[in-house]
Short mmCIF file of C-alpha atoms in Angstrom, two decimals:
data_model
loop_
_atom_site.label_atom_id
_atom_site.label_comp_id
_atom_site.label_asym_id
_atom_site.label_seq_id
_atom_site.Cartn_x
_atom_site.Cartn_y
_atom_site.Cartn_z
CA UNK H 1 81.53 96.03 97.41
CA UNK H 2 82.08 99.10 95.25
CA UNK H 3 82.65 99.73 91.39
CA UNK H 4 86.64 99.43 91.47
CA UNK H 5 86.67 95.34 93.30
CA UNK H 6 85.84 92.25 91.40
CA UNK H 7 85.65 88.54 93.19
CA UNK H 8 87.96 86.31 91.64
CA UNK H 9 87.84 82.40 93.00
CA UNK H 10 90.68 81.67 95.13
CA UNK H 11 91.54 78.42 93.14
CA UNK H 12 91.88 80.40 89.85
CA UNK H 13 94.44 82.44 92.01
CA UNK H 14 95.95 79.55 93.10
CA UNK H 15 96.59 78.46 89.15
CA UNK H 16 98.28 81.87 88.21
CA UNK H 17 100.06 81.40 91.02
CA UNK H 18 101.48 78.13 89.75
CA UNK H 19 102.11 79.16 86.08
CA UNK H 20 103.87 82.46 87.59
CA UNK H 21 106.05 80.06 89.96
CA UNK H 22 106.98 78.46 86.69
CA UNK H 23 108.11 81.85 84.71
CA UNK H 24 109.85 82.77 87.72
CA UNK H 25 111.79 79.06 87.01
CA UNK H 26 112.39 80.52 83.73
CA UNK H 27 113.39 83.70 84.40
CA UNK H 28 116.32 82.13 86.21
CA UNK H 29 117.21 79.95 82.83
CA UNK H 30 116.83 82.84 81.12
CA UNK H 31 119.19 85.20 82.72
CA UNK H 32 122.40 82.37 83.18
CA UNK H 33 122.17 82.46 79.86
CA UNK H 34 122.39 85.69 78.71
CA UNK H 35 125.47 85.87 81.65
CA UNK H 36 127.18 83.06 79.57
CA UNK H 37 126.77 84.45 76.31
CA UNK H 38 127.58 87.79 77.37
CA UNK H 39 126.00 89.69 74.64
CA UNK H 40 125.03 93.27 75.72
CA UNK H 41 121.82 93.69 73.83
CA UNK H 42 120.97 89.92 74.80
CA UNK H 43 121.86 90.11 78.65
CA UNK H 44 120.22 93.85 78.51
CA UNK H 45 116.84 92.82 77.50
CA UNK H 46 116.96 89.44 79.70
CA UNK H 47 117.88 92.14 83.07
CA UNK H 48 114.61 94.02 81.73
CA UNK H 49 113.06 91.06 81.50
CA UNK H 50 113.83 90.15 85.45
CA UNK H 51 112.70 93.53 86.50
CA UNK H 52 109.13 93.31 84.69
CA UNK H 53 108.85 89.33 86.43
CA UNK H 54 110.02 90.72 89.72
CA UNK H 55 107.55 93.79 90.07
CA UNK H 56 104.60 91.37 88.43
CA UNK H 57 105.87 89.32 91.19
CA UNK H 58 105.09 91.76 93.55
CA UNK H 59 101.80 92.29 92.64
CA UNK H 60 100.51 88.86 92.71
CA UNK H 61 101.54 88.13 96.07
CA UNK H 62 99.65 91.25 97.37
CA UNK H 63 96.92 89.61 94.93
CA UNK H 64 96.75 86.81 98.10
CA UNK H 65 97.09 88.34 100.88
CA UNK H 66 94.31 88.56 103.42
CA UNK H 67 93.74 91.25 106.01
CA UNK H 68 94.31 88.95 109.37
CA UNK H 69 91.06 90.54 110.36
CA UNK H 70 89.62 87.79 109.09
CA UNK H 71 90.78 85.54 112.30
CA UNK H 72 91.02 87.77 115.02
CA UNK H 73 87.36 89.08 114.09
CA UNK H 74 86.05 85.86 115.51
CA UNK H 75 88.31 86.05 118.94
CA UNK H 76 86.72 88.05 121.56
CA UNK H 77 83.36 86.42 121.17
CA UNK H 78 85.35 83.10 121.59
CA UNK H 79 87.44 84.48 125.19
CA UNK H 80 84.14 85.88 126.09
CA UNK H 81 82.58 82.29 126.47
CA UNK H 82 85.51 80.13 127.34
CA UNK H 83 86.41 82.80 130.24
CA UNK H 84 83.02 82.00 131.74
CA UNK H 85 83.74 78.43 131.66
CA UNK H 86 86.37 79.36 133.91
CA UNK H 87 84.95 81.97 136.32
CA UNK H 88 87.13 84.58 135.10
CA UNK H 89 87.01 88.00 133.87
CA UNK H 90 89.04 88.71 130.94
CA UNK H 91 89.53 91.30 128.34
CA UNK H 92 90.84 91.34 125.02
CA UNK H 93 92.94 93.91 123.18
CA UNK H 94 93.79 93.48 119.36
CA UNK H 95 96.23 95.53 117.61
CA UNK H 96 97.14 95.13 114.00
CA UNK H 97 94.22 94.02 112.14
CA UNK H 98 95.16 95.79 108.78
CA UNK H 99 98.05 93.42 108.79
CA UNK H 100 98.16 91.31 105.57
CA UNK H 101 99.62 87.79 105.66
CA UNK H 102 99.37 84.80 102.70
CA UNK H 103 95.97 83.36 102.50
CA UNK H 104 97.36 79.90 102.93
CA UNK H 105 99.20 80.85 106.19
CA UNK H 106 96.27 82.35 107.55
CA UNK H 107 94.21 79.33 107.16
CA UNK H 108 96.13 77.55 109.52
CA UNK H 109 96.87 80.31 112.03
CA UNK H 110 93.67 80.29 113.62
CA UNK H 111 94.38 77.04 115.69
CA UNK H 112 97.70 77.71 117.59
CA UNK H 113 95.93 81.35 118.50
CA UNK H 114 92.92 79.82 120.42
CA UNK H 115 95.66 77.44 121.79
CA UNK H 116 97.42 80.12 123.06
CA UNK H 117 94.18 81.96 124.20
CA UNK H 118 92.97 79.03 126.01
CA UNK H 119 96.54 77.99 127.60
CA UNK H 120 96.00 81.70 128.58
CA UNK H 121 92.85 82.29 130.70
CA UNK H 122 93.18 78.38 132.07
CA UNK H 123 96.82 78.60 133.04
CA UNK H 124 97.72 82.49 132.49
CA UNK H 125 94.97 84.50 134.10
CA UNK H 126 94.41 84.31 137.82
CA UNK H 127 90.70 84.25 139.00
CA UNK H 128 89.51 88.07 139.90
CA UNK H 129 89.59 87.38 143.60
CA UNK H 130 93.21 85.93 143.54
CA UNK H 131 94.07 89.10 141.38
CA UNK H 132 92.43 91.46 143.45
CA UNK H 133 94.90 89.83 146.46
CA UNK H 134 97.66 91.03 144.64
CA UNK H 135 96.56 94.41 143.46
CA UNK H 136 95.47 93.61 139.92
CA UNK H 137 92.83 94.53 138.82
CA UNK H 138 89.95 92.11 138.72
CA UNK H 139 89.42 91.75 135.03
CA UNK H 140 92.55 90.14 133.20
CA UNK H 141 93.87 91.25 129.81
CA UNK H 142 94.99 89.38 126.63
CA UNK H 143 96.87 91.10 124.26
CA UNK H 144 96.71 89.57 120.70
CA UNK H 145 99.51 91.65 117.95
CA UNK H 146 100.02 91.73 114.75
CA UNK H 147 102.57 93.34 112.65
CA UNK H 148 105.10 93.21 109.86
CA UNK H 149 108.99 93.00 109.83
CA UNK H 150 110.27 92.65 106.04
CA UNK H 151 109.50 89.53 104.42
CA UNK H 152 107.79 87.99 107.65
CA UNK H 153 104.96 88.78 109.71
CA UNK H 154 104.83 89.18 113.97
CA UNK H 155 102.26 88.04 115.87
CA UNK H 156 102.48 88.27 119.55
CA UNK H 157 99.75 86.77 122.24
CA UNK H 158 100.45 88.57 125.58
CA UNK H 159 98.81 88.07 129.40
CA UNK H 160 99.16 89.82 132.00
CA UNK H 161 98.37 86.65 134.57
CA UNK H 162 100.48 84.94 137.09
CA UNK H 163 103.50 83.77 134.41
CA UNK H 164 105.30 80.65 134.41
CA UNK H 165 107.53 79.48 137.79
CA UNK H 166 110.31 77.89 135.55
CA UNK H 167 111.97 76.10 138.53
CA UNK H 168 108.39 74.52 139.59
CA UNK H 169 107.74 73.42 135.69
CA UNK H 170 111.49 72.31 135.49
CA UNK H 171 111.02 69.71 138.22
CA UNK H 172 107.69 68.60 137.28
CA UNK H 173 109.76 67.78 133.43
CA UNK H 174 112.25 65.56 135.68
CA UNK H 175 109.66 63.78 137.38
CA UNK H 176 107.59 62.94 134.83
CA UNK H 177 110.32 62.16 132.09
CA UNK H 178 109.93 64.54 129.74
CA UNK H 179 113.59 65.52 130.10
CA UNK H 180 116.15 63.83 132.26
CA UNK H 181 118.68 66.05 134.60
CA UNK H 182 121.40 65.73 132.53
CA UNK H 183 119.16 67.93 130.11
CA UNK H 184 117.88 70.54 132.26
CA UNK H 185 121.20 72.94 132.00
CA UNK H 186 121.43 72.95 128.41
CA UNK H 187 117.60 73.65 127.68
CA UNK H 188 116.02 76.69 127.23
CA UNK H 189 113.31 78.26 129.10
CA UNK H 190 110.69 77.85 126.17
CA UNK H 191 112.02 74.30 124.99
CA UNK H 192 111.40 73.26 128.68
CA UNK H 193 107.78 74.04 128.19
CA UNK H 194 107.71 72.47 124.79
CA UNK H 195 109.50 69.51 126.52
CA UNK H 196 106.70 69.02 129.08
CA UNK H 197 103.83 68.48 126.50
CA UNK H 198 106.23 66.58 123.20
CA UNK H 199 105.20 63.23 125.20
CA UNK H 200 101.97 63.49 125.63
CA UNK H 201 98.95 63.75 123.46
CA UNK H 202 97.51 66.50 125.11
CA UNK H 203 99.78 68.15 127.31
CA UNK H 204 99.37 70.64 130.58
CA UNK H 205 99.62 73.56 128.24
CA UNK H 206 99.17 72.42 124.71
CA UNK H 207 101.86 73.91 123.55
CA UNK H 208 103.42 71.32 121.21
CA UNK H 209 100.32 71.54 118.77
CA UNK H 210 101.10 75.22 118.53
CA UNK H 211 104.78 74.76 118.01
CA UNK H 212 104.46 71.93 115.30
CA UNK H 213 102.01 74.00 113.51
CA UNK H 214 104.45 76.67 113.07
CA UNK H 215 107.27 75.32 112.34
CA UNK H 216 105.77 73.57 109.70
CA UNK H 217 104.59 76.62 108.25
CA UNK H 218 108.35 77.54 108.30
CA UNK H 219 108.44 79.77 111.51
CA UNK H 220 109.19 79.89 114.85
CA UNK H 221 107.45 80.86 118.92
CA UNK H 222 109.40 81.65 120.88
CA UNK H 223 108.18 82.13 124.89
CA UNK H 224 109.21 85.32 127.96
CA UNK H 225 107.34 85.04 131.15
CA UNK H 226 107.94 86.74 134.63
CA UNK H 227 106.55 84.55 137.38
CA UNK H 228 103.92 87.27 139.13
CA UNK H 229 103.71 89.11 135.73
CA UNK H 230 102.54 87.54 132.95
CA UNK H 231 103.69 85.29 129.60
CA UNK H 232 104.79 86.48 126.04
CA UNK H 233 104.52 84.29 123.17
CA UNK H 234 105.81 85.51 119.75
CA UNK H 235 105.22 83.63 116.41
CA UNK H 236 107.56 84.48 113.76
CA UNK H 237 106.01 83.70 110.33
CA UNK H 238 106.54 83.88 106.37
CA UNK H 239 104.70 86.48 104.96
CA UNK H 240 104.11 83.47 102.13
CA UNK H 241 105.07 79.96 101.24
CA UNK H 242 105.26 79.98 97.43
CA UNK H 243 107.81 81.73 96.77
CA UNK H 244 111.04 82.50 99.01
CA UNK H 245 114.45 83.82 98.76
CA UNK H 246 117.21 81.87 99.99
CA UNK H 247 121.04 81.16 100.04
CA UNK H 248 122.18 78.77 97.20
CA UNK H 249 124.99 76.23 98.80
CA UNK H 250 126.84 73.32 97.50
CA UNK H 251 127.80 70.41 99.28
CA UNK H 252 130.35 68.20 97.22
CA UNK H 253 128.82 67.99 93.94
CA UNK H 254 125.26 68.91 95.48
CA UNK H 255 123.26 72.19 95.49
CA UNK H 256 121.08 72.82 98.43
CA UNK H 257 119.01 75.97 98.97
CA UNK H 258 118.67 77.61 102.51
CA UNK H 259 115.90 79.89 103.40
CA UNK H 260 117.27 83.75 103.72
CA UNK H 261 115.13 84.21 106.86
CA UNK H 262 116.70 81.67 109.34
CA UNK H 263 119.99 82.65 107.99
CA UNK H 264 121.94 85.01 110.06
CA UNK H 265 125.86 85.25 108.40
CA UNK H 266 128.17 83.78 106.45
CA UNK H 267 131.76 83.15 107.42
CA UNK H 268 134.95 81.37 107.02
CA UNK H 269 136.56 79.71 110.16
CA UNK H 270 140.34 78.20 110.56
CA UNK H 271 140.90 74.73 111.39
CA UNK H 272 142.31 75.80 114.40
CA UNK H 273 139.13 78.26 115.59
CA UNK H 274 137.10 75.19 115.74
CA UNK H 275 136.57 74.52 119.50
CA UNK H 276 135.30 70.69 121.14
CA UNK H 277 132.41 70.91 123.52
CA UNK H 278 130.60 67.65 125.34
CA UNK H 279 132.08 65.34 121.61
CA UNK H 280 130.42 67.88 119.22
CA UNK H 281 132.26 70.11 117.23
CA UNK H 282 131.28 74.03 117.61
CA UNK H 283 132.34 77.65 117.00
CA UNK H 284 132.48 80.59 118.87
CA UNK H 285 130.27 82.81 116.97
CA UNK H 286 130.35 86.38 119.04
CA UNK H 287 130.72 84.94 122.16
CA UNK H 288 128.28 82.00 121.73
CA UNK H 289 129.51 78.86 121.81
CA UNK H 290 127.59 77.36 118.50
CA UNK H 291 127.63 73.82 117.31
CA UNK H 292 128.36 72.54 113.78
CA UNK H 293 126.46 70.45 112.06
CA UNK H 294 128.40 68.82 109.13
CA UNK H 295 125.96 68.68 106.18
CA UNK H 296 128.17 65.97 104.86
CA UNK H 297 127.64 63.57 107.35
CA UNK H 298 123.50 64.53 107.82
CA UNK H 299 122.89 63.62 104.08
CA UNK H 300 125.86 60.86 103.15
CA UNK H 301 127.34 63.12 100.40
CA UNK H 302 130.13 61.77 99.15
CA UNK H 303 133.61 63.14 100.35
CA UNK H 304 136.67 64.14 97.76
CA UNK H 305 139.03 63.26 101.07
CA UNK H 306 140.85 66.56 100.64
CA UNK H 307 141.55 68.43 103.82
CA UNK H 308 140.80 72.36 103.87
CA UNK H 309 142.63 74.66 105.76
CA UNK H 310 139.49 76.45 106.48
CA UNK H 311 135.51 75.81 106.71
CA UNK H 312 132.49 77.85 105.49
CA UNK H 313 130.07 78.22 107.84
CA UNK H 314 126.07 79.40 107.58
CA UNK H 315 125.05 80.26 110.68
CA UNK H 316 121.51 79.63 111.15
CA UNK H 317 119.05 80.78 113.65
CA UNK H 318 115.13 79.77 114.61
CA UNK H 319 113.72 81.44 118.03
CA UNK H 320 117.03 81.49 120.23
CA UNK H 321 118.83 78.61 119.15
CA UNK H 322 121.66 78.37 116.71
CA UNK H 323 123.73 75.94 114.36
CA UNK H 324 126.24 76.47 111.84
CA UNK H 325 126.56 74.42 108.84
CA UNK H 326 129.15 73.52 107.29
CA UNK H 327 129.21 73.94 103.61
CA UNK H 328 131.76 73.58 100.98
CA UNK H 329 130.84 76.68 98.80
CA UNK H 330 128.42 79.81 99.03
CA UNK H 331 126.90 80.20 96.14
CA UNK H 332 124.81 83.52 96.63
CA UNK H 333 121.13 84.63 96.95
CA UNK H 334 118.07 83.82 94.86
CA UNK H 335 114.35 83.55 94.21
CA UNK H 336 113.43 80.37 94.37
CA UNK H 337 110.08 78.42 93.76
CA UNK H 338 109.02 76.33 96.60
CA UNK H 339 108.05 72.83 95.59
CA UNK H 340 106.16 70.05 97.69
CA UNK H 341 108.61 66.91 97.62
CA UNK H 342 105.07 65.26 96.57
CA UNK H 343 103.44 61.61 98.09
CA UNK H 344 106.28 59.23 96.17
CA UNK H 345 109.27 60.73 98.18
CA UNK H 346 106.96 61.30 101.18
CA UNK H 347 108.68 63.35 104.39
CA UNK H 348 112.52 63.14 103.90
CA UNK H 349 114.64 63.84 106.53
CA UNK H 350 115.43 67.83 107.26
CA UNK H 351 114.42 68.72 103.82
CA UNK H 352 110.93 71.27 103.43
CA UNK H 353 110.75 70.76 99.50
CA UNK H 354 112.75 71.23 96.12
CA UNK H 355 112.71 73.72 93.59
CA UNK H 356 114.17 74.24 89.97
CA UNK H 357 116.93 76.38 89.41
CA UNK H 358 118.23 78.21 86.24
CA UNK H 359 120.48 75.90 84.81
CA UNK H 360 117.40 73.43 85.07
CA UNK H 361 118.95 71.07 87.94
CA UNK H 362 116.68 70.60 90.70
CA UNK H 363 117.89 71.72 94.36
CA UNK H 364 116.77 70.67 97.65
CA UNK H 365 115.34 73.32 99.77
CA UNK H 366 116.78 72.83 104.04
CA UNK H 367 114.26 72.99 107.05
CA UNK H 368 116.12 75.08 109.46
CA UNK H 369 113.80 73.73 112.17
CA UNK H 370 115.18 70.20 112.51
CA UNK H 371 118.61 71.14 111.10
CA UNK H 372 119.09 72.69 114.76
CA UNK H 373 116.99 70.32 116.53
#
């Protein structure tokens, strides 16, 4: 350590965290009410105010992030040994270790990546004399990325092993009644391969502990694979949980809050645009046929009766599938503080917390995830 670095205990971080979550709460009291009062020297000093909170904001967050060094550090010793459980030669390249991430995501990142690994050299990687059959070279490679985009954080866990026949694991799914053939046209490659291990506890890949783990952490994998070639899995991930921006809604008298990253437009559609598809209601958003989901109905809001002309649509987005939801105003963007729902209300139905906003009413905050599900 040299003269210019200090250790600070991660819980005391985790405490200024928590009071700054709660002037950030203020700051959003603060400046609806210098907008209503509309008193230059008042609404000046509140705008200087936001800008101070927004670039201590700033700095705090860096405050807890963590070089994901810290996981991948441990990786190749790990492939090393569970290679040789399998007879199998296999190298790994890591990119992107300077890459900085929340110190509470990257505590539980380290799971679904040896998943991954493992699913990998057992199902991924061909053994060296197989390979050397079809002019690869003996030793296989793993590729393990990191990088950022924005507000979110990349990682990418690439082989270059015999990929995935998706007509072979298709059938297998039918057989085994993980999905039933009425399914099969409307699923996606990668939800096919989720499919195969949802119903049971540990399935042929795995794969379902890896995608639960993301999405909980508010992210997405999403899965490309060339049978012959090799598999590509990318996790899409916050770059942290505390604090996110999002798009304020209201739904009848309600105020919901959607997370900015799973959002991909706004629009307004006529009645008549609204097209029928197997007795669900959808759009055609660029081409794609994209179903509606009526947060009216999904959370028993009470309806005025009135019949619009028109409906405002979010559309929504997590890996390659797509919803829009149907709103009755847009509100606009803001910084909101992330708030556990807490043991009393326990896991509520399509909602990943709450948070305070300026005018002191509480909104719930949307999980993309199962909205789309």
């Amino acid at each position: 350590m040299n003269d210019n670095t200090i250790k600070v205990n991660v819980d005391r971080l985790d405490t200024l965290m928590n009071q700054f979550s709660e002037l950030v709460i203020e700051r959003g009291q603060l400046l609806q009410v210098a907008r209503k009062h509309e008193q230059n020297d008042f609404t000046e000093s509140a705008e200087r105010m936001n800008r101070i909170i927004s670039n201590l904001q700033n700095l705090l967050l860096s405050m807890k992030m963590v070089s994901i060094e810290q996981v991948f550090h441990r990786l190749p010793a790990f492939v090393k040994d569970y290679s040789s459980k399998f007879n199998k030669s296999v190298e790994l390249q890591m990119n992107g270790l300077d890459t900085e991430i929340d110190r509470t995501v990257i505590d539980e990142i380290e799971q679904p990546l040896i998943q991954l690994i493992q699913n990998a050299i057992e199902h991924g990687i061909e053994p060296p004399e197989e390979r050397k059959k079809v002019a690869k070279p003996e030793t296989g490679v793993i590729e393990l990325n990191a990088y950022h985009s924005g507000n979110e954080v990349y990682m990418e866990v690439i082989d270059d092993g015999e990929g995935i026949d998706w007509d072979q694991l298709k059938e297998k799914a039918i057989k085994n009644g993980s999905i039933s053939p009425l399914d099969e046209e409307e699923l996606k490659n990668e939800d096919l391969l989720f499919a195969m291990n949802s119903s049971q506890k540990t399935g042929e890949y795995g794969l379902d502990i890896v995608k639960n783990k993301i999405e909980e952490l508010g992210g997405s994998v999403t899965v490309e694979s060339v049978k012959g070639e090799g598999t590509r899995f990318l996790l899409h991930l916050p770059l942290t949980l505390s604090i996110l921006s999002a798009m304020l809604i209201k739904v009848a008298e309600e105020t919901y809050a959607i997370p900015l990253n799973s959002i991909i437009e706004t629009a307004v559609y006529d009645k008549e645009s609204i097209l029928n598809t197997h007795k669900q209601k959808a759009i055609d958003y660029r081409g794609q046929v994209v179903p509606l989901v009526y947060l009216k109905r999904i959370f028993e809001v009470e309806d005025n009766g009135k019949e619009e002309d028109s409906i405002s649509v979010v559309v929504i987005k997590k890996g390659e599938k797509m919803a829009g939801l149907v709103v009755d105003q847009i509100l606009g963007q803001e910084e909101v503080v992330l708030k556990p729902l807490g043991n009393y209300l326990g896991s509520v139905f399509a909602i990943s917390g709450a948070t305070i906003l300026g005018d002191g009413k509480v909104a719930l905050i949307l999980d993309s995830n199962v909205l789309i599900k």
